[in-house]
Tab-separated table of C-alpha atoms in Angstrom:
chain	number	residue	atom	x	y	z
A	1	MET	CA	16.387	-109.497	42.606
A	2	SER	CA	15.269	-109.466	38.992
A	3	ALA	CA	16.210	-106.661	36.622
A	4	VAL	CA	12.572	-105.519	36.608
A	5	TRP	CA	12.376	-105.092	40.354
A	6	LYS	CA	15.806	-103.480	40.477
A	7	LEU	CA	14.340	-100.900	38.113
A	8	MET	CA	11.285	-100.530	40.331
A	9	ALA	CA	13.405	-100.228	43.472
A	10	THR	CA	15.473	-97.496	41.862
A	11	ILE	CA	12.335	-95.609	40.881
A	12	SER	CA	10.829	-96.042	44.330
A	13	ASN	CA	13.969	-94.689	45.999
A	14	SER	CA	14.169	-91.749	43.620
A	15	LEU	CA	10.626	-90.750	44.534
A	16	SER	CA	10.996	-91.213	48.294
A	17	LEU	CA	10.091	-88.179	50.341
A	18	LYS	CA	12.787	-89.114	52.822
A	19	HIS	CA	15.611	-89.910	50.450
A	20	GLY	CA	14.703	-89.092	46.859
A	21	LEU	CA	14.244	-85.353	47.421
A	22	SER	CA	17.936	-85.350	47.949
A	23	LEU	CA	20.338	-83.049	49.711
A	24	CYS	CA	22.143	-81.098	47.039
A	25	SER	CA	23.541	-77.637	46.763
A	26	PRO	CA	20.389	-75.588	46.112
A	27	TYR	CA	22.171	-72.866	44.197
A	28	SER	CA	25.231	-72.882	42.009
A	29	SER	CA	27.210	-69.836	40.998
A	30	SER	CA	25.938	-70.212	37.443
A	31	LEU	CA	22.362	-70.039	38.682
A	32	ASN	CA	22.952	-66.904	40.725
A	33	ARG	CA	24.139	-64.665	37.956
A	34	SER	CA	21.853	-62.094	36.392
A	35	PHE	CA	19.638	-63.341	33.616
A	36	HIS	CA	18.550	-61.097	30.778
A	37	THR	CA	15.819	-62.512	28.598
A	38	PRO	CA	16.368	-61.362	25.022
A	39	THR	CA	13.425	-59.800	23.271
A	40	VAL	CA	13.301	-60.966	19.680
A	41	GLY	CA	10.188	-59.296	18.413
A	42	TYR	CA	6.490	-59.895	18.658
A	43	ARG	CA	3.495	-60.960	16.630
A	44	THR	CA	0.176	-59.163	16.498
A	45	VAL	CA	-2.994	-61.248	16.278
A	46	TYR	CA	-6.017	-59.917	14.387
A	47	ARG	CA	-9.095	-62.119	14.706
A	48	ASN	CA	-8.222	-65.469	13.104
A	49	TYR	CA	-4.967	-64.716	11.361
A	50	VAL	CA	-1.461	-63.744	12.376
A	51	VAL	CA	0.616	-60.842	11.119
A	52	ALA	CA	4.344	-61.118	11.734
A	53	SER	CA	6.114	-57.999	12.973
A	54	SER	CA	9.548	-59.347	13.718
A	55	ALA	CA	13.057	-58.730	12.573
A	56	PHE	CA	13.226	-62.494	11.993
A	57	SER	CA	10.969	-64.714	9.914
A	58	ASN	CA	7.357	-65.432	10.749
A	59	GLU	CA	8.605	-68.458	12.659
A	60	ASN	CA	9.810	-66.124	15.409
A	61	ARG	CA	8.151	-66.417	18.820
A	62	GLU	CA	8.830	-64.222	21.827
A	63	TYR	CA	7.855	-66.870	24.394
A	64	VAL	CA	7.760	-70.612	23.709
A	65	ILE	CA	6.575	-73.319	26.100
A	66	VAL	CA	7.606	-76.859	25.188
A	67	GLY	CA	5.153	-79.382	26.614
A	68	GLY	CA	1.378	-79.355	26.772
A	69	GLY	CA	0.652	-80.607	30.286
A	70	ASN	CA	-0.711	-78.925	33.380
A	71	ALA	CA	2.348	-76.742	33.896
A	72	ALA	CA	2.006	-75.348	30.366
A	73	GLY	CA	-1.674	-74.578	30.899
A	74	TYR	CA	-1.108	-72.737	34.161
A	75	ALA	CA	1.834	-70.873	32.663
A	76	ALA	CA	-0.408	-69.779	29.782
A	77	ARG	CA	-3.010	-68.465	32.209
A	78	THR	CA	-0.333	-66.459	34.040
A	79	PHE	CA	0.892	-64.955	30.752
A	80	VAL	CA	-2.699	-63.927	30.022
A	81	GLU	CA	-3.127	-62.393	33.476
A	82	HIS	CA	-0.100	-60.187	32.802
A	83	GLY	CA	-1.244	-59.195	29.324
A	84	MET	CA	1.730	-60.909	27.675
A	85	ALA	CA	0.100	-63.785	25.798
A	86	ASP	CA	-1.687	-62.265	22.812
A	87	GLY	CA	0.531	-62.750	19.770
A	88	ARG	CA	3.578	-63.420	21.939
A	89	LEU	CA	3.160	-66.952	23.304
A	90	CYS	CA	3.454	-70.314	21.522
A	91	ILE	CA	2.929	-73.759	23.094
A	92	VAL	CA	4.433	-76.801	21.364
A	93	THR	CA	2.966	-80.143	22.417
A	94	LYS	CA	3.042	-83.742	21.260
A	95	GLU	CA	-0.591	-84.248	22.267
A	96	PRO	CA	-3.691	-83.475	20.152
A	97	HIS	CA	-5.367	-81.860	23.177
A	98	ALA	CA	-5.073	-78.553	24.982
A	99	PRO	CA	-3.578	-78.882	28.504
A	100	TYR	CA	-5.754	-80.825	30.936
A	101	GLU	CA	-5.780	-81.882	34.582
A	102	ARG	CA	-3.824	-85.108	34.257
A	103	PRO	CA	-4.843	-86.648	37.635
A	104	ALA	CA	-8.320	-87.183	36.186
A	105	LEU	CA	-6.935	-89.951	33.972
A	106	THR	CA	-6.602	-92.405	36.866
A	107	LYS	CA	-9.055	-90.839	39.321
A	108	GLY	CA	-12.120	-90.585	37.076
A	109	TYR	CA	-11.468	-91.254	33.384
A	110	LEU	CA	-11.245	-95.035	33.758
A	111	PHE	CA	-14.693	-95.494	35.285
A	112	PRO	CA	-17.267	-97.524	33.300
A	113	LEU	CA	-19.706	-95.476	31.229
A	114	ASP	CA	-22.589	-96.151	33.621
A	115	LYS	CA	-20.576	-94.602	36.454
A	116	LYS	CA	-20.183	-91.156	34.878
A	117	PRO	CA	-16.491	-91.127	33.938
A	118	ALA	CA	-14.537	-87.903	33.404
A	119	ARG	CA	-14.213	-86.779	29.777
A	120	LEU	CA	-12.755	-83.813	27.943
A	121	PRO	CA	-13.516	-80.929	27.762
A	122	GLY	CA	-14.689	-81.381	31.350
A	123	PHE	CA	-11.222	-81.461	32.914
A	124	HIS	CA	-9.179	-79.049	30.840
A	125	THR	CA	-6.786	-76.909	32.846
A	126	CYS	CA	-7.469	-74.932	35.068
A	127	VAL	CA	-10.674	-76.415	36.518
A	128	GLY	CA	-8.687	-78.561	38.953
A	129	SER	CA	-7.929	-75.494	41.050
A	130	GLY	CA	-11.231	-73.733	40.496
A	131	GLY	CA	-10.107	-71.662	37.523
A	132	GLU	CA	-11.527	-71.092	34.073
A	133	ARG	CA	-11.708	-74.093	31.739
A	134	GLN	CA	-9.078	-73.487	29.060
A	135	THR	CA	-10.443	-75.279	25.997
A	136	PRO	CA	-8.777	-75.001	22.575
A	137	ASP	CA	-11.065	-72.037	21.859
A	138	TRP	CA	-9.749	-70.290	24.972
A	139	TYR	CA	-6.205	-70.364	23.573
A	140	LYS	CA	-7.431	-69.004	20.245
A	141	GLU	CA	-9.350	-66.213	21.953
A	142	LYS	CA	-6.297	-65.245	24.000
A	143	GLY	CA	-4.045	-65.122	20.931
A	144	ILE	CA	-1.939	-68.092	22.065
A	145	GLU	CA	-0.556	-70.233	19.264
A	146	MET	CA	-0.932	-73.971	19.882
A	147	LEU	CA	1.161	-76.389	17.833
A	148	TYR	CA	-0.497	-79.772	18.452
A	149	GLU	CA	0.997	-83.209	17.776
A	150	ASP	CA	4.357	-81.715	16.851
A	151	PRO	CA	6.967	-82.585	19.499
A	152	VAL	CA	10.300	-80.800	19.640
A	153	THR	CA	13.100	-82.979	18.256
A	154	SER	CA	16.143	-80.732	18.737
A	155	VAL	CA	17.242	-77.392	20.105
A	156	ASP	CA	20.049	-75.034	19.074
A	157	ILE	CA	21.054	-72.961	22.087
A	158	GLU	CA	23.309	-70.615	20.125
A	159	LYS	CA	20.723	-69.787	17.447
A	160	GLN	CA	17.833	-69.976	19.943
A	161	THR	CA	15.833	-72.255	17.681
A	162	LEU	CA	13.702	-75.355	18.128
A	163	ALA	CA	13.100	-77.992	15.464
A	164	THR	CA	9.867	-79.995	15.583
A	165	ASN	CA	8.868	-83.359	14.214
A	166	SER	CA	7.039	-81.778	11.276
A	167	GLY	CA	10.195	-79.939	10.193
A	168	ARG	CA	9.166	-76.558	11.561
A	169	VAL	CA	11.967	-74.368	12.980
A	170	LEU	CA	10.936	-71.901	15.685
A	171	LYS	CA	13.010	-68.940	16.827
A	172	TYR	CA	12.414	-68.240	20.519
A	173	GLY	CA	13.267	-65.347	22.796
A	174	THR	CA	12.441	-67.063	26.072
A	175	LEU	CA	12.026	-70.827	26.380
A	176	ILE	CA	10.088	-72.613	29.138
A	177	ILE	CA	10.595	-76.376	29.305
A	178	ALA	CA	7.486	-78.102	30.687
A	179	THR	CA	7.901	-81.586	29.250
A	180	GLY	CA	6.940	-83.469	32.424
A	181	CYS	CA	7.679	-87.189	32.693
A	182	THR	CA	7.309	-90.384	30.718
A	183	ALA	CA	6.110	-93.663	32.196
A	184	SER	CA	8.770	-96.169	33.181
A	185	ARG	CA	8.257	-99.273	31.050
A	186	PHE	CA	8.995	-102.958	31.264
A	187	PRO	CA	11.645	-103.996	28.705
A	188	GLU	CA	10.287	-105.367	25.435
A	189	LYS	CA	12.208	-108.617	25.916
A	190	ILE	CA	10.085	-109.520	28.944
A	191	GLY	CA	6.787	-108.558	27.326
A	192	GLY	CA	6.607	-104.855	28.157
A	193	ASN	CA	5.131	-103.984	24.745
A	194	LEU	CA	2.647	-106.833	24.334
A	195	PRO	CA	-0.916	-105.959	23.295
A	196	GLY	CA	-2.960	-105.703	26.470
A	197	VAL	CA	-0.078	-104.196	28.457
A	198	HIS	CA	-0.790	-100.574	29.367
A	199	TYR	CA	0.938	-97.478	30.765
A	200	ILE	CA	-0.916	-94.314	31.772
A	201	ARG	CA	0.381	-90.824	30.956
A	202	ASP	CA	-2.146	-89.255	28.577
A	203	VAL	CA	-5.670	-89.496	27.202
A	204	ALA	CA	-4.609	-91.833	24.387
A	205	ASP	CA	-3.164	-94.238	26.980
A	206	ALA	CA	-6.382	-94.076	29.007
A	207	ASP	CA	-8.551	-94.669	25.930
A	208	ALA	CA	-6.497	-97.732	25.009
A	209	LEU	CA	-6.836	-99.089	28.540
A	210	ILE	CA	-10.601	-98.557	28.540
A	211	SER	CA	-10.831	-100.594	25.327
A	212	SER	CA	-9.082	-103.435	27.136
A	213	LEU	CA	-11.159	-103.108	30.306
A	214	GLU	CA	-14.364	-103.384	28.276
A	215	LYS	CA	-13.331	-106.922	27.247
A	216	ALA	CA	-11.236	-107.885	30.276
A	217	ARG	CA	-11.877	-110.626	32.797
A	218	LYS	CA	-8.659	-110.728	34.802
A	219	VAL	CA	-6.600	-107.614	35.453
A	220	VAL	CA	-3.115	-107.409	36.960
A	221	VAL	CA	-1.839	-104.064	38.205
A	222	VAL	CA	1.940	-103.906	38.621
A	223	GLY	CA	3.019	-101.374	41.240
A	224	GLY	CA	1.682	-100.423	44.667
A	225	GLY	CA	1.971	-96.637	44.386
A	226	TYR	CA	-0.481	-93.928	43.321
A	227	ILE	CA	-1.103	-95.317	39.839
A	228	GLY	CA	-1.509	-98.873	41.095
A	229	MET	CA	-3.966	-97.919	43.834
A	230	GLU	CA	-6.055	-95.647	41.613
A	231	VAL	CA	-6.192	-98.000	38.615
A	232	ALA	CA	-7.071	-100.989	40.810
A	233	ALA	CA	-9.920	-99.009	42.382
A	234	ALA	CA	-11.210	-98.173	38.887
A	235	ALA	CA	-11.014	-101.850	37.880
A	236	VAL	CA	-13.246	-102.669	40.846
A	237	GLY	CA	-15.835	-100.361	39.275
A	238	TRP	CA	-15.771	-102.642	36.209
A	239	LYS	CA	-16.303	-105.664	38.518
A	240	LEU	CA	-13.137	-107.333	37.259
A	241	ASP	CA	-10.914	-109.946	38.892
A	242	THR	CA	-8.092	-107.627	40.014
A	243	THR	CA	-4.656	-108.399	41.474
A	244	ILE	CA	-1.990	-105.867	42.534
A	245	ILE	CA	1.618	-107.057	42.414
A	246	PHE	CA	4.551	-105.135	43.870
A	247	PRO	CA	7.965	-105.846	45.420
A	248	GLU	CA	7.587	-103.752	48.584
A	249	LYS	CA	6.147	-104.918	51.882
A	250	HIS	CA	3.043	-102.732	51.711
A	251	LEU	CA	1.131	-100.196	49.608
A	252	LEU	CA	2.683	-96.799	48.917
A	253	GLN	CA	5.786	-97.607	50.921
A	254	ARG	CA	7.382	-94.229	50.230
A	255	LEU	CA	4.678	-92.517	52.282
A	256	PHE	CA	2.346	-94.868	54.161
A	257	THR	CA	3.404	-96.454	57.443
A	258	PRO	CA	2.822	-100.236	57.656
A	259	SER	CA	-0.221	-99.794	59.894
A	260	LEU	CA	-1.726	-97.121	57.649
A	261	ALA	CA	-1.131	-99.221	54.539
A	262	TYR	CA	-2.808	-102.173	56.270
A	263	ARG	CA	-6.030	-100.155	56.633
A	264	TYR	CA	-6.134	-99.358	52.931
A	265	GLU	CA	-5.187	-102.886	51.896
A	266	GLU	CA	-8.055	-104.277	53.964
A	267	LEU	CA	-10.466	-101.876	52.244
A	268	TYR	CA	-9.248	-103.026	48.821
A	269	LYS	CA	-9.615	-106.656	49.846
A	270	GLU	CA	-13.201	-105.954	50.919
A	271	ASN	CA	-13.724	-104.776	47.348
A	272	GLY	CA	-12.330	-108.039	45.965
A	273	VAL	CA	-8.790	-106.923	45.141
A	274	LYS	CA	-6.021	-109.464	45.738
A	275	PHE	CA	-2.439	-108.589	46.715
A	276	LEU	CA	0.882	-110.222	45.912
A	277	LYS	CA	3.451	-108.286	47.958
A	278	GLY	CA	7.222	-108.679	48.051
A	279	THR	CA	6.972	-110.496	44.742
A	280	SER	CA	9.263	-110.358	41.711
A	281	ILE	CA	8.080	-110.616	38.110
A	282	LYS	CA	10.125	-112.608	35.617
A	283	ASN	CA	8.181	-111.758	32.468
A	284	LEU	CA	4.805	-111.195	30.857
A	285	GLU	CA	3.669	-114.021	28.589
A	286	ALA	CA	1.543	-113.890	25.431
A	287	GLY	CA	-1.273	-116.216	24.451
A	288	SER	CA	-1.936	-117.773	21.060
A	289	ASP	CA	-3.441	-114.496	19.812
A	290	GLY	CA	-0.300	-112.551	20.674
A	291	ARG	CA	-1.928	-110.598	23.531
A	292	VAL	CA	-0.749	-110.762	27.106
A	293	ALA	CA	-2.193	-113.827	28.811
A	294	SER	CA	-0.311	-114.171	32.066
A	295	VAL	CA	2.301	-112.798	34.448
A	296	LYS	CA	5.118	-115.165	35.357
A	297	LEU	CA	6.727	-114.610	38.751
A	298	GLU	CA	10.336	-115.339	39.684
A	299	ASP	CA	9.248	-118.336	41.763
A	300	GLY	CA	7.705	-119.862	38.626
A	301	SER	CA	4.074	-119.289	39.525
A	302	ILE	CA	1.693	-117.961	36.872
A	303	ILE	CA	-1.018	-115.319	37.308
A	304	GLU	CA	-3.572	-115.241	34.498
A	305	ALA	CA	-4.235	-111.792	33.073
A	306	ASP	CA	-5.772	-110.497	29.858
A	307	THR	CA	-5.014	-106.879	30.822
A	308	VAL	CA	-1.890	-105.650	32.618
A	309	ILE	CA	-1.339	-102.080	33.793
A	310	ILE	CA	2.232	-101.076	34.654
A	311	GLY	CA	2.512	-98.315	37.243
A	312	ILE	CA	6.136	-98.432	38.398
A	313	GLY	CA	6.946	-94.736	38.310
A	314	ALA	CA	8.121	-92.207	35.770
A	315	LYS	CA	11.263	-90.490	34.560
A	316	PRO	CA	11.777	-86.842	33.595
A	317	ALA	CA	11.306	-86.187	29.886
A	318	VAL	CA	14.506	-84.251	29.200
A	319	GLY	CA	14.509	-85.499	25.587
A	320	PRO	CA	16.256	-83.146	23.145
A	321	PHE	CA	17.431	-80.901	25.999
A	322	GLU	CA	19.691	-83.570	27.441
A	323	LYS	CA	22.806	-82.732	25.413
A	324	VAL	CA	22.680	-78.963	24.923
A	325	GLY	CA	24.473	-77.709	28.025
A	326	LEU	CA	21.628	-77.642	30.542
A	327	ASN	CA	22.626	-78.866	33.982
A	328	LEU	CA	20.947	-82.210	34.693
A	329	ASN	CA	20.625	-83.291	38.323
A	330	ALA	CA	22.273	-86.673	38.783
A	331	THR	CA	20.585	-87.321	42.129
A	332	VAL	CA	16.904	-86.567	41.573
A	333	GLY	CA	16.909	-86.373	37.773
A	334	GLY	CA	15.532	-83.586	35.651
A	335	ILE	CA	16.850	-80.146	34.726
A	336	GLN	CA	18.511	-78.138	37.481
A	337	VAL	CA	16.947	-74.730	38.157
A	338	ASP	CA	17.175	-72.040	40.809
A	339	GLY	CA	14.375	-70.654	43.001
A	340	LEU	CA	12.987	-68.678	40.050
A	341	PHE	CA	13.109	-71.739	37.740
A	342	ARG	CA	16.007	-70.368	35.692
A	343	THR	CA	18.356	-72.948	34.218
A	344	ASN	CA	22.088	-72.366	33.840
A	345	ILE	CA	21.457	-71.021	30.317
A	346	PRO	CA	20.076	-67.460	30.178
A	347	GLY	CA	16.569	-67.231	28.778
A	348	ILE	CA	15.711	-70.894	29.423
A	349	PHE	CA	13.469	-72.005	32.281
A	350	ALA	CA	12.109	-75.390	33.425
A	351	ILE	CA	8.911	-76.035	35.415
A	352	GLY	CA	6.778	-78.901	36.691
A	353	ASP	CA	7.874	-82.534	36.926
A	354	VAL	CA	11.032	-82.037	34.863
A	355	ALA	CA	12.510	-79.309	37.108
A	356	ALA	CA	14.984	-80.125	39.901
A	357	PHE	CA	14.477	-77.127	42.174
A	358	PRO	CA	15.607	-75.941	45.631
A	359	LEU	CA	13.124	-77.151	48.245
A	360	LYS	CA	13.727	-74.134	50.436
A	361	MET	CA	12.068	-75.157	53.676
A	362	TYR	CA	14.020	-78.437	53.851
A	363	ASN	CA	17.276	-77.139	52.330
A	364	ARG	CA	17.563	-79.768	49.645
A	365	THR	CA	16.979	-80.158	45.936
A	366	ALA	CA	13.797	-81.888	44.850
A	367	ARG	CA	11.928	-82.980	41.778
A	368	VAL	CA	8.235	-83.305	42.582
A	369	GLU	CA	5.854	-85.248	40.341
A	370	HIS	CA	2.580	-83.760	41.439
A	371	VAL	CA	-0.111	-81.565	39.934
A	372	ASP	CA	0.086	-79.027	42.764
A	373	HIS	CA	3.762	-78.371	42.056
A	374	ALA	CA	3.097	-78.225	38.297
A	375	ARG	CA	0.559	-75.463	38.888
A	376	ARG	CA	2.542	-73.478	41.412
A	377	SER	CA	5.910	-73.722	39.676
A	378	ALA	CA	4.364	-72.495	36.414
A	379	GLN	CA	2.773	-69.504	38.081
A	380	HIS	CA	5.906	-68.622	40.046
A	381	CYS	CA	8.182	-68.924	37.025
A	382	VAL	CA	6.073	-66.749	34.729
A	383	LYS	CA	5.530	-64.079	37.388
A	384	ALA	CA	9.291	-63.921	37.958
A	385	LEU	CA	9.862	-63.723	34.208
A	386	LEU	CA	7.338	-60.946	33.529
A	387	THR	CA	7.577	-58.845	36.686
A	388	ALA	CA	10.113	-57.621	39.201
A	389	GLN	CA	9.348	-60.560	41.508
A	390	THR	CA	12.531	-61.983	43.026
A	391	THR	CA	11.024	-64.078	45.826
A	392	VAL	CA	12.279	-67.638	45.478
A	393	TYR	CA	9.903	-70.572	45.250
A	394	ASP	CA	9.039	-71.865	48.715
A	395	TYR	CA	7.130	-75.072	48.130
A	396	LEU	CA	5.434	-77.184	50.785
A	397	PRO	CA	5.261	-80.828	49.621
A	398	TYR	CA	1.669	-81.928	49.144
A	399	PHE	CA	0.260	-85.249	47.979
A	400	TYR	CA	-3.243	-86.627	47.792
A	401	SER	CA	-5.306	-89.381	46.268
A	402	ARG	CA	-8.972	-90.104	45.626
A	403	VAL	CA	-10.258	-93.604	44.866
A	404	PHE	CA	-13.573	-95.468	44.612
A	405	GLU	CA	-15.294	-92.202	43.688
A	406	TYR	CA	-17.515	-93.665	41.005
A	407	GLU	CA	-21.296	-93.660	41.269
A	408	GLY	CA	-22.594	-96.494	43.456
A	409	SER	CA	-19.350	-96.984	45.386
A	410	PRO	CA	-20.112	-97.910	49.016
A	411	ARG	CA	-17.213	-95.762	50.248
A	412	LYS	CA	-15.259	-92.977	48.576
A	413	ILE	CA	-11.687	-92.398	49.772
A	414	TRP	CA	-9.788	-89.106	49.836
A	415	TRP	CA	-6.623	-88.449	51.781
A	416	GLN	CA	-4.201	-85.519	51.855
A	417	PHE	CA	-0.610	-85.268	53.098
A	418	PHE	CA	1.456	-82.152	53.730
A	419	GLY	CA	5.073	-81.779	54.839
A	420	ASP	CA	7.866	-84.293	55.288
A	421	ASN	CA	7.490	-87.920	56.397
A	422	VAL	CA	10.492	-88.021	58.722
A	423	GLY	CA	10.870	-89.080	62.358
A	424	GLU	CA	8.451	-91.228	64.339
A	425	THR	CA	4.747	-91.534	63.654
A	426	ILE	CA	1.629	-91.219	65.759
A	427	GLU	CA	-1.565	-92.688	64.321
A	428	ILE	CA	-4.969	-91.611	65.573
A	429	GLY	CA	-8.368	-92.933	64.511
A	430	ASN	CA	-9.855	-96.215	63.384
A	431	PHE	CA	-10.392	-95.533	59.647
A	432	ASP	CA	-14.138	-95.543	60.212
A	433	PRO	CA	-14.014	-93.218	58.390
A	434	LYS	CA	-11.228	-90.961	59.671
A	435	ILE	CA	-7.605	-91.633	60.407
A	436	ALA	CA	-4.667	-89.253	60.849
A	437	THR	CA	-0.941	-89.891	60.926
A	438	PHE	CA	1.471	-87.345	62.407
A	439	TRP	CA	5.224	-87.373	61.756
A	440	MET	CA	7.243	-86.012	64.690
A	441	ASP	CA	10.957	-85.242	64.693
A	442	SER	CA	12.823	-83.651	67.631
A	443	GLY	CA	9.530	-82.638	69.197
A	444	LYS	CA	8.303	-80.823	66.104
A	445	LEU	CA	5.455	-81.762	63.814
A	446	LYS	CA	6.985	-82.369	60.369
A	447	GLY	CA	4.168	-83.902	58.380
A	448	VAL	CA	0.529	-84.919	58.651
A	449	LEU	CA	-1.807	-87.172	56.653
A	450	LEU	CA	-5.572	-87.133	57.024
A	451	GLU	CA	-8.189	-89.464	55.569
A	452	SER	CA	-11.830	-88.374	55.162
A	453	GLY	CA	-11.371	-84.990	56.793
A	454	SER	CA	-13.729	-82.046	56.637
A	455	PRO	CA	-12.819	-79.018	54.469
A	456	GLU	CA	-11.821	-77.110	57.600
A	457	GLU	CA	-9.604	-79.962	58.791
A	458	PHE	CA	-7.887	-80.277	55.422
A	459	GLN	CA	-7.241	-76.508	55.435
A	460	LEU	CA	-5.421	-76.886	58.750
A	461	LEU	CA	-2.892	-79.418	57.446
A	462	PRO	CA	-0.649	-77.087	55.384
A	463	LYS	CA	-0.564	-74.570	58.243
A	464	LEU	CA	0.699	-77.274	60.583
A	465	ALA	CA	3.262	-78.678	58.146
A	466	ARG	CA	4.712	-75.294	57.224
A	467	SER	CA	4.892	-73.954	60.787
A	468	GLN	CA	6.241	-77.227	62.257
A	469	PRO	CA	5.017	-76.421	65.798
A	470	SER	CA	6.322	-78.154	68.892
A	471	VAL	CA	3.693	-80.663	69.965
A	472	ASP	CA	3.375	-82.592	73.231
A	473	LYS	CA	3.831	-86.130	71.911
A	474	SER	CA	2.304	-87.883	74.931
A	475	LYS	CA	-0.747	-85.625	74.791
A	476	LEU	CA	-1.163	-86.312	71.080
A	477	GLN	CA	-0.848	-90.061	71.629
A	478	LYS	CA	-3.662	-89.971	74.191
A	479	ALA	CA	-6.109	-88.257	71.837
A	480	SER	CA	-9.322	-90.259	71.636
A	481	SER	CA	-10.253	-89.110	68.139
A	482	VAL	CA	-8.878	-87.500	65.015
A	483	GLU	CA	-10.776	-84.327	65.866
A	484	GLU	CA	-9.141	-84.149	69.292
A	485	ALA	CA	-5.671	-84.807	67.846
A	486	LEU	CA	-6.068	-82.022	65.294
A	487	GLU	CA	-7.295	-79.698	68.034
A	488	ILE	CA	-4.155	-80.444	70.072
A	489	ALA	CA	-1.980	-79.744	67.040
A	490	GLN	CA	-3.860	-76.526	66.324
A	491	GLU	CA	-3.413	-75.343	69.930
A	492	SER	CA	0.343	-75.927	69.526
A	493	LEU	CA	0.234	-73.904	66.338
A	494	GLN	CA	-1.529	-71.001	68.031
A	495	ALA	CA	0.884	-71.118	70.966
A	496	ALA	CA	3.815	-70.764	68.566
A	497	VAL	CA	2.433	-67.575	67.006
């Protein structure tokens, strides 16, 4: 196996619902001690200028969030809801934009202009969950200081200070780390940084990819997970020659069963997408102009490509916090926290993708890279910080995807999954348009995936996955339709109440 695919295999395993959300001790003694968040002063905001009223310098901030993604945006909203944002909260981000709903980048942003692509300010946080759109003006109006394009470069735990790229030094009282993840990249020596090779994590990445797609003829997508599936579907909207390459046996191997993946692969093929599965990449090769021109496989074969998108996973962006005494989780990565998102250092919290937290209902530690967890962890953390709430985070794993949603698409796809994909599976439906997969373990329903369900059917899924009712397997297997199967599962749920 090549070094590239070893990297991809490692990433795939780390993200696996079955294995990557690993069994670890959910709580350590250091995480159970009492935490007292120091109050270091406050700042009063009058209209468009700031008056410092702190015992420290005017660089003092009571609450600082590092990271400008979805988790930061939802945390900011929760601070506002508790009346603790105005003149007290500062968000430090490397991006030039206010927090936005990142899934839009691969689900709608990449569409051609004639197919009504998503654009800012349309998908600023918190519209993804039906909340108010938090534009830059919203943060100003709420008295929240935004430091754009100024990433944190170092932290001093003893002095409670952060240094940023511009040379600014911020004194914090409470620190919330919401740095998310960075895209896993191909090494430079095999062409990972060639012009025409793209990774997707932010708007700038998406804009660069669109510039390539506008001129592209042949696109290669590396990776058969969420990013690969969503980007390939967008490329179809551009009517481009598109090939997906990945080392696994089928699409989204960490969640889909082989038969379920087959249904989706056939749909992609109907849309002109080609697959190279179980295939290793040796390197990306440049043409005479220095741009990527082809993908060379380990068997020596060459796939022409003028645009390559790498979607092989991500890694937690621990950055400057890696060497300051925070507990890092060796199994799932990220910063170890307890059920209130407290780290082992008093006054410091971590939320979203970067947090390794106790997955209470399955008694294991997890790090979840998903927008739903980013939202919920932010809200839970800030409520625990600002109120007397002591209820620990009790997250139900949830994943979804939407593809082919552009205008003129003959079929739009939207599936949702809740729970744990363990045990044996029962598949009901013919994918025309519905299909459901149930995961059963020891007679109990552990997880369920539904494609093209109604709003009422989708609302049933989390109830089933959280309650884990005992279901008659033979009865479920005999269901003649998805609707009947869900009705059987719902009857089991009601019987358990």
